[in-house]
PDB file of C-alpha atoms in Angstrom:
ATOM      1  CA  UNK A   1       0.225  -0.150   0.330  1.00 47.00           C
ATOM      2  CA  UNK A   2       1.803   3.641  -1.137  1.00 53.00           C
ATOM      3  CA  UNK A   3       1.310   6.327   1.048  1.00 52.00           C
ATOM      4  CA  UNK A   4       0.632   9.648  -0.377  1.00 59.00           C
ATOM      5  CA  UNK A   5       2.806  12.530   0.627  1.00 53.00           C
ATOM      6  CA  UNK A   6       2.204  16.291  -0.492  1.00 62.00           C
ATOM      7  CA  UNK A   7       4.872  18.701  -0.680  1.00 57.00           C
ATOM      8  CA  UNK A   8       4.765  19.913   2.102  1.00 59.00           C
ATOM      9  CA  UNK A   9       4.284  17.197   3.919  1.00 55.00           C
ATOM     10  CA  UNK A  10       7.392  15.649   2.106  1.00 50.00           C
ATOM     11  CA  UNK A  11       9.606  19.021   3.576  1.00 50.00           C
ATOM     12  CA  UNK A  12       8.568  19.147   7.089  1.00 54.00           C
ATOM     13  CA  UNK A  13       9.606  15.784   7.050  1.00 53.00           C
ATOM     14  CA  UNK A  14      12.839  16.351   5.124  1.00 50.00           C
ATOM     15  CA  UNK A  15      13.402  18.878   7.383  1.00 48.00           C
ATOM     16  CA  UNK A  16      12.708  16.521  10.516  1.00 48.00           C
ATOM     17  CA  UNK A  17      15.446  13.456   9.372  1.00 47.00           C
ATOM     18  CA  UNK A  18      18.229  16.691   8.552  1.00 44.00           C
ATOM     19  CA  UNK A  19      17.907  18.206  12.136  1.00 45.00           C
ATOM     20  CA  UNK A  20      17.895  14.482  13.596  1.00 42.00           C
ATOM     21  CA  UNK A  21      20.985  13.484  11.244  1.00 39.00           C
ATOM     22  CA  UNK A  22      22.864  17.025  12.557  1.00 40.00           C
ATOM     23  CA  UNK A  23      21.973  16.603  16.249  1.00 38.00           C
ATOM     24  CA  UNK A  24      23.626  13.083  16.061  1.00 36.00           C
ATOM     25  CA  UNK A  25      27.254  14.895  16.453  1.00 36.00           C
ATOM     26  CA  UNK A  26      26.112  16.313  19.519  1.00 35.00           C
ATOM     27  CA  UNK A  27      25.439  13.193  21.399  1.00 36.00           C
ATOM     28  CA  UNK A  28      29.027  12.273  21.177  1.00 36.00           C
ATOM     29  CA  UNK A  29      29.683  15.216  24.646  1.00 38.00           C
ATOM     30  CA  UNK A  30      26.930  12.585  26.142  1.00 37.00           C
ATOM     31  CA  UNK A  31      28.906   9.941  26.234  1.00 40.00           C
ATOM     32  CA  UNK A  32      31.301   8.373  28.751  1.00 42.00           C
ATOM     33  CA  UNK A  33      34.553   8.532  25.958  1.00 48.00           C
ATOM     34  CA  UNK A  34      38.141  10.675  27.228  1.00 55.00           C
ATOM     35  CA  UNK A  35      37.346  14.424  26.640  1.00 72.00           C
ATOM     36  CA  UNK A  36      40.756  16.087  25.480  1.00 77.00           C
ATOM     37  CA  UNK A  37      44.103  14.967  26.467  1.00 84.00           C
ATOM     38  CA  UNK A  38      45.213  12.207  29.342  1.00 85.00           C
ATOM     39  CA  UNK A  39      47.365  14.121  31.917  1.00 84.00           C
ATOM     40  CA  UNK A  40      47.369  11.108  34.228  1.00 81.00           C
ATOM     41  CA  UNK A  41      45.028  12.904  37.259  1.00 80.00           C
ATOM     42  CA  UNK A  42      42.296  13.805  34.970  1.00 85.00           C
ATOM     43  CA  UNK A  43      41.823  14.562  30.813  1.00 86.00           C
ATOM     44  CA  UNK A  44      41.370  18.246  29.433  1.00 88.00           C
ATOM     45  CA  UNK A  45      40.439  20.338  26.708  1.00 88.00           C
ATOM     46  CA  UNK A  46      40.372  24.178  26.457  1.00 90.00           C
ATOM     47  CA  UNK A  47      38.106  25.948  23.675  1.00 89.00           C
ATOM     48  CA  UNK A  48      36.702  29.251  24.094  1.00 89.00           C
ATOM     49  CA  UNK A  49      37.722  32.172  25.034  1.00 87.00           C
ATOM     50  CA  UNK A  50      36.630  35.780  26.786  1.00 85.00           C
ATOM     51  CA  UNK A  51      37.825  38.969  27.750  1.00 82.00           C
ATOM     52  CA  UNK A  52      36.196  41.255  30.227  1.00 79.00           C
ATOM     53  CA  UNK A  53      37.028  44.291  32.489  1.00 75.00           C
ATOM     54  CA  UNK A  54      35.683  45.945  35.433  1.00 72.00           C
ATOM     55  CA  UNK A  55      36.038  49.518  34.400  1.00 61.00           C
ATOM     56  CA  UNK A  56      35.393  52.230  36.677  1.00 43.00           C
ATOM     57  CA  UNK A  57      32.362  52.275  39.029  1.00 40.00           C
ATOM     58  CA  UNK A  58      29.199  55.033  38.168  1.00 36.00           C
ATOM     59  CA  UNK A  59      31.452  57.863  39.835  1.00 39.00           C
ATOM     60  CA  UNK A  60      34.271  57.677  37.607  1.00 37.00           C
ATOM     61  CA  UNK A  61      36.949  57.030  39.382  1.00 42.00           C
ATOM     62  CA  UNK A  62      38.009  53.007  39.423  1.00 45.00           C
ATOM     63  CA  UNK A  63      37.369  52.538  43.159  1.00 50.00           C
ATOM     64  CA  UNK A  64      39.438  48.988  44.294  1.00 60.00           C
ATOM     65  CA  UNK A  65      41.860  49.885  40.732  1.00 77.00           C
ATOM     66  CA  UNK A  66      41.468  48.117  37.268  1.00 82.00           C
ATOM     67  CA  UNK A  67      41.323  44.270  36.792  1.00 87.00           C
ATOM     68  CA  UNK A  68      40.393  43.045  33.808  1.00 89.00           C
ATOM     69  CA  UNK A  69      39.681  39.097  33.020  1.00 90.00           C
ATOM     70  CA  UNK A  70      40.703  36.720  30.141  1.00 92.00           C
ATOM     71  CA  UNK A  71      38.480  33.311  30.996  1.00 92.00           C
ATOM     72  CA  UNK A  72      39.341  30.474  28.987  1.00 94.00           C
ATOM     73  CA  UNK A  73      36.421  27.284  28.670  1.00 93.00           C
ATOM     74  CA  UNK A  74      37.816  24.157  29.841  1.00 94.00           C
ATOM     75  CA  UNK A  75      36.074  21.044  29.863  1.00 92.00           C
ATOM     76  CA  UNK A  76      37.795  18.770  32.373  1.00 91.00           C
ATOM     77  CA  UNK A  77      37.394  14.675  33.222  1.00 87.00           C
ATOM     78  CA  UNK A  78      38.795  12.868  36.158  1.00 80.00           C
ATOM     79  CA  UNK A  79      39.638   9.619  34.353  1.00 74.00           C
ATOM     80  CA  UNK A  80      37.673   5.757  35.255  1.00 68.00           C
ATOM     81  CA  UNK A  81      39.564   3.583  38.005  1.00 67.00           C
ATOM     82  CA  UNK A  82      40.688   6.517  40.381  1.00 66.00           C
ATOM     83  CA  UNK A  83      39.031   5.837  43.922  1.00 71.00           C
ATOM     84  CA  UNK A  84      39.310   8.339  45.397  1.00 74.00           C
ATOM     85  CA  UNK A  85      39.717  11.966  42.699  1.00 74.00           C
ATOM     86  CA  UNK A  86      42.300  14.996  44.677  1.00 81.00           C
ATOM     87  CA  UNK A  87      41.474  18.421  44.259  1.00 86.00           C
ATOM     88  CA  UNK A  88      43.314  19.605  40.687  1.00 88.00           C
ATOM     89  CA  UNK A  89      45.164  23.091  41.668  1.00 91.00           C
ATOM     90  CA  UNK A  90      45.463  25.178  38.927  1.00 91.00           C
ATOM     91  CA  UNK A  91      48.483  26.515  39.025  1.00 91.00           C
ATOM     92  CA  UNK A  92      50.144  23.297  38.685  1.00 90.00           C
ATOM     93  CA  UNK A  93      48.593  22.395  35.668  1.00 93.00           C
ATOM     94  CA  UNK A  94      47.013  25.372  33.574  1.00 95.00           C
ATOM     95  CA  UNK A  95      49.177  28.095  32.402  1.00 96.00           C
ATOM     96  CA  UNK A  96      48.057  31.285  30.298  1.00 96.00           C
ATOM     97  CA  UNK A  97      50.654  33.900  29.000  1.00 97.00           C
ATOM     98  CA  UNK A  98      50.461  36.422  26.900  1.00 96.00           C
ATOM     99  CA  UNK A  99      53.322  37.655  24.998  1.00 97.00           C
ATOM    100  CA  UNK A 100      55.190  35.639  26.396  1.00 96.00           C
ATOM    101  CA  UNK A 101      54.135  37.053  30.323  1.00 96.00           C
ATOM    102  CA  UNK A 102      52.511  34.677  32.711  1.00 96.00           C
ATOM    103  CA  UNK A 103      49.101  35.427  34.329  1.00 94.00           C
ATOM    104  CA  UNK A 104      49.948  33.834  37.871  1.00 92.00           C
ATOM    105  CA  UNK A 105      46.090  35.057  39.468  1.00 91.00           C
ATOM    106  CA  UNK A 106      43.681  32.849  39.081  1.00 88.00           C
ATOM    107  CA  UNK A 107      39.882  33.338  40.377  1.00 86.00           C
ATOM    108  CA  UNK A 108      37.642  31.283  42.138  1.00 86.00           C
ATOM    109  CA  UNK A 109      34.047  30.808  39.949  1.00 84.00           C
ATOM    110  CA  UNK A 110      32.640  28.617  37.167  1.00 85.00           C
ATOM    111  CA  UNK A 111      36.158  25.471  37.442  1.00 90.00           C
ATOM    112  CA  UNK A 112      37.490  27.232  40.411  1.00 91.00           C
ATOM    113  CA  UNK A 113      36.379  26.847  44.036  1.00 90.00           C
ATOM    114  CA  UNK A 114      38.624  26.785  47.609  1.00 87.00           C
ATOM    115  CA  UNK A 115      41.357  28.607  46.226  1.00 88.00           C
ATOM    116  CA  UNK A 116      42.246  27.614  42.495  1.00 90.00           C
ATOM    117  CA  UNK A 117      41.236  23.635  42.477  1.00 91.00           C
ATOM    118  CA  UNK A 118      38.931  21.743  40.319  1.00 90.00           C
ATOM    119  CA  UNK A 119      37.058  19.458  42.795  1.00 87.00           C
ATOM    120  CA  UNK A 120      35.747  16.685  40.650  1.00 83.00           C
ATOM    121  CA  UNK A 121      34.222  13.179  41.474  1.00 78.00           C
ATOM    122  CA  UNK A 122      34.952  10.255  40.468  1.00 75.00           C
ATOM    123  CA  UNK A 123      33.982   9.866  36.206  1.00 74.00           C
ATOM    124  CA  UNK A 124      32.723  13.382  36.379  1.00 79.00           C
ATOM    125  CA  UNK A 125      33.324  15.191  33.373  1.00 87.00           C
ATOM    126  CA  UNK A 126      33.201  19.086  34.515  1.00 88.00           C
ATOM    127  CA  UNK A 127      33.393  22.306  32.380  1.00 90.00           C
ATOM    128  CA  UNK A 128      33.252  25.966  32.951  1.00 91.00           C
ATOM    129  CA  UNK A 129      35.055  29.668  33.072  1.00 91.00           C
ATOM    130  CA  UNK A 130      38.914  29.504  34.315  1.00 92.00           C
ATOM    131  CA  UNK A 131      39.243  32.833  34.937  1.00 91.00           C
ATOM    132  CA  UNK A 132      42.714  34.600  35.154  1.00 92.00           C
ATOM    133  CA  UNK A 133      42.249  38.441  36.867  1.00 90.00           C
ATOM    134  CA  UNK A 134      45.130  41.016  35.468  1.00 90.00           C
ATOM    135  CA  UNK A 135      46.068  43.633  37.443  1.00 88.00           C
ATOM    136  CA  UNK A 136      46.338  47.536  36.910  1.00 87.00           C
ATOM    137  CA  UNK A 137      50.529  46.949  35.829  1.00 89.00           C
ATOM    138  CA  UNK A 138      49.048  44.390  33.236  1.00 91.00           C
ATOM    139  CA  UNK A 139      46.907  46.655  31.359  1.00 90.00           C
ATOM    140  CA  UNK A 140      48.855  46.908  28.403  1.00 93.00           C
ATOM    141  CA  UNK A 141      48.883  42.558  27.897  1.00 94.00           C
ATOM    142  CA  UNK A 142      44.856  43.415  27.944  1.00 91.00           C
ATOM    143  CA  UNK A 143      44.575  46.243  25.732  1.00 91.00           C
ATOM    144  CA  UNK A 144      46.999  44.276  23.501  1.00 93.00           C
ATOM    145  CA  UNK A 145      44.894  41.636  23.410  1.00 92.00           C
ATOM    146  CA  UNK A 146      41.311  43.830  23.053  1.00 90.00           C
ATOM    147  CA  UNK A 147      43.423  45.130  20.190  1.00 91.00           C
ATOM    148  CA  UNK A 148      43.706  41.628  18.846  1.00 93.00           C
ATOM    149  CA  UNK A 149      47.571  42.627  19.099  1.00 95.00           C
ATOM    150  CA  UNK A 150      49.166  39.630  21.556  1.00 95.00           C
ATOM    151  CA  UNK A 151      49.779  36.440  21.503  1.00 96.00           C
ATOM    152  CA  UNK A 152      47.797  34.727  23.940  1.00 96.00           C
ATOM    153  CA  UNK A 153      48.452  31.006  24.695  1.00 96.00           C
ATOM    154  CA  UNK A 154      46.524  28.834  27.283  1.00 95.00           C
ATOM    155  CA  UNK A 155      49.259  25.710  27.978  1.00 96.00           C
ATOM    156  CA  UNK A 156      48.094  22.337  29.630  1.00 94.00           C
ATOM    157  CA  UNK A 157      50.563  20.578  31.598  1.00 93.00           C
ATOM    158  CA  UNK A 158      51.310  17.711  33.451  1.00 91.00           C
ATOM    159  CA  UNK A 159      54.757  15.499  33.439  1.00 90.00           C
ATOM    160  CA  UNK A 160      52.949  13.147  31.425  1.00 89.00           C
ATOM    161  CA  UNK A 161      51.356  15.151  28.924  1.00 91.00           C
ATOM    162  CA  UNK A 162      51.499  18.771  27.646  1.00 93.00           C
ATOM    163  CA  UNK A 163      49.407  20.665  25.182  1.00 94.00           C
ATOM    164  CA  UNK A 164      49.373  24.397  24.120  1.00 95.00           C
ATOM    165  CA  UNK A 165      46.591  26.554  22.757  1.00 95.00           C
ATOM    166  CA  UNK A 166      46.997  29.637  21.049  1.00 95.00           C
ATOM    167  CA  UNK A 167      43.891  32.336  20.957  1.00 94.00           C
ATOM    168  CA  UNK A 168      42.075  32.302  17.720  1.00 94.00           C
ATOM    169  CA  UNK A 169      40.906  35.993  17.124  1.00 93.00           C
ATOM    170  CA  UNK A 170      38.394  35.563  14.236  1.00 93.00           C
ATOM    171  CA  UNK A 171      36.964  32.704  16.562  1.00 92.00           C
ATOM    172  CA  UNK A 172      37.380  33.469  19.991  1.00 92.00           C
ATOM    173  CA  UNK A 173      38.560  30.079  20.717  1.00 92.00           C
ATOM    174  CA  UNK A 174      41.746  28.336  21.554  1.00 93.00           C
ATOM    175  CA  UNK A 175      43.432  25.956  19.122  1.00 93.00           C
ATOM    176  CA  UNK A 176      45.581  23.317  19.926  1.00 93.00           C
ATOM    177  CA  UNK A 177      48.747  23.814  17.966  1.00 92.00           C
ATOM    178  CA  UNK A 178      50.191  20.643  16.735  1.00 69.00           C
ATOM    179  CA  UNK A 179      53.771  19.720  18.803  1.00 59.00           C
TER     180      UNK A 179
END
């Protein structure tokens, strides 16, 4: 028995199939596969970038002083098999450089807590912004990033592996560099 289908029904069905096929790529993010590189205690990868600053208050003065922020979207997973995951200190594994200068200040927030640590539970995938804070003496570095003239690199490193990402201003993402 043949089913009759008019043009409109055909187009609706085609659109639904096309959408379903395009969405299958998103399902990989839900799996328990490895993400990024295995650094021993964790697996991780870097993605988007975002910058902002605190500007000045409404009275026209910089109350506590100028601060700029470079945020890096990090996705991290505790590998299976570790019975009791330990907090991962950001200062030991994650490094942001602007024109070769290491940015040493981390701010607790999305991904970091307890003084710059990433707390994971067994098998957990966690992702969020890792915020690096630039102080007034680093304002020229921040302005160079805003002007898209600075080389910005983000490194994830452990004794077992190192990955370097470079900021692509056009896409506002960190792109993994081949070593």
